[in-house]
Amino acid sequence: MPQGYDHKYTYSHAGYNLKITDMQAACALAQLDKLPTFIT
C-alpha cells in the first residue's frame, strides 16, 4: 500500500452486492399489484 493510504477502504474478504436493479424493482412492483389474485 502507498504511504499514507487510508486502510478503512481495504477489504479483507469478498462480499455480495444484494441491491436489486431498476428492472427487477419494476417487475416486483408489477407482481405486487397481482398479489391479491395469487393469495386467493
Coordinates of C-alpha atoms in Angstrom, one line a residue:
M1 CA 0.0 0.0 0.0
P2 CA 1.2 3.5 -0.7
Q3 CA 2.4 5.5 2.3
G4 CA -0.4 7.4 4.0
Y5 CA -3.1 5.1 2.4
D6 CA -6.3 5.0 4.4
H7 CA -6.8 1.4 5.3
K8 CA -10.5 1.7 6.1
Y9 CA -11.1 1.3 2.3
T10 CA -9.4 -2.0 2.0
Y11 CA -11.5 -5.2 2.1
S12 CA -10.3 -8.3 3.9
H13 CA -12.9 -10.6 2.3
A14 CA -15.3 -10.8 -0.6
G15 CA -19.0 -9.9 -0.1
Y16 CA -22.2 -9.7 -2.1
N17 CA -24.0 -6.8 -3.7
L18 CA -27.6 -7.6 -2.9
K19 CA -29.1 -4.4 -4.3
I20 CA -31.8 -5.0 -7.0
T21 CA -31.6 -3.4 -10.4
D22 CA -34.3 -1.0 -11.7
M23 CA -35.7 -3.7 -14.0
Q24 CA -36.0 -6.1 -11.0
A25 CA -37.7 -3.5 -9.0
A26 CA -40.2 -2.7 -11.8
C27 CA -41.0 -6.4 -12.2
A28 CA -41.5 -6.7 -8.4
L29 CA -43.9 -3.8 -8.3
A30 CA -45.9 -5.3 -11.2
Q31 CA -46.1 -8.6 -9.3
L32 CA -47.2 -6.8 -6.1
D33 CA -50.2 -5.4 -8.0
K34 CA -51.2 -9.1 -8.7
L35 CA -50.6 -10.3 -5.1
P36 CA -54.3 -10.5 -4.1
T37 CA -55.0 -12.9 -7.0
F38 CA -52.1 -15.0 -6.0
I39 CA -53.4 -15.4 -2.5
T40 CA -57.0 -16.3 -3.3

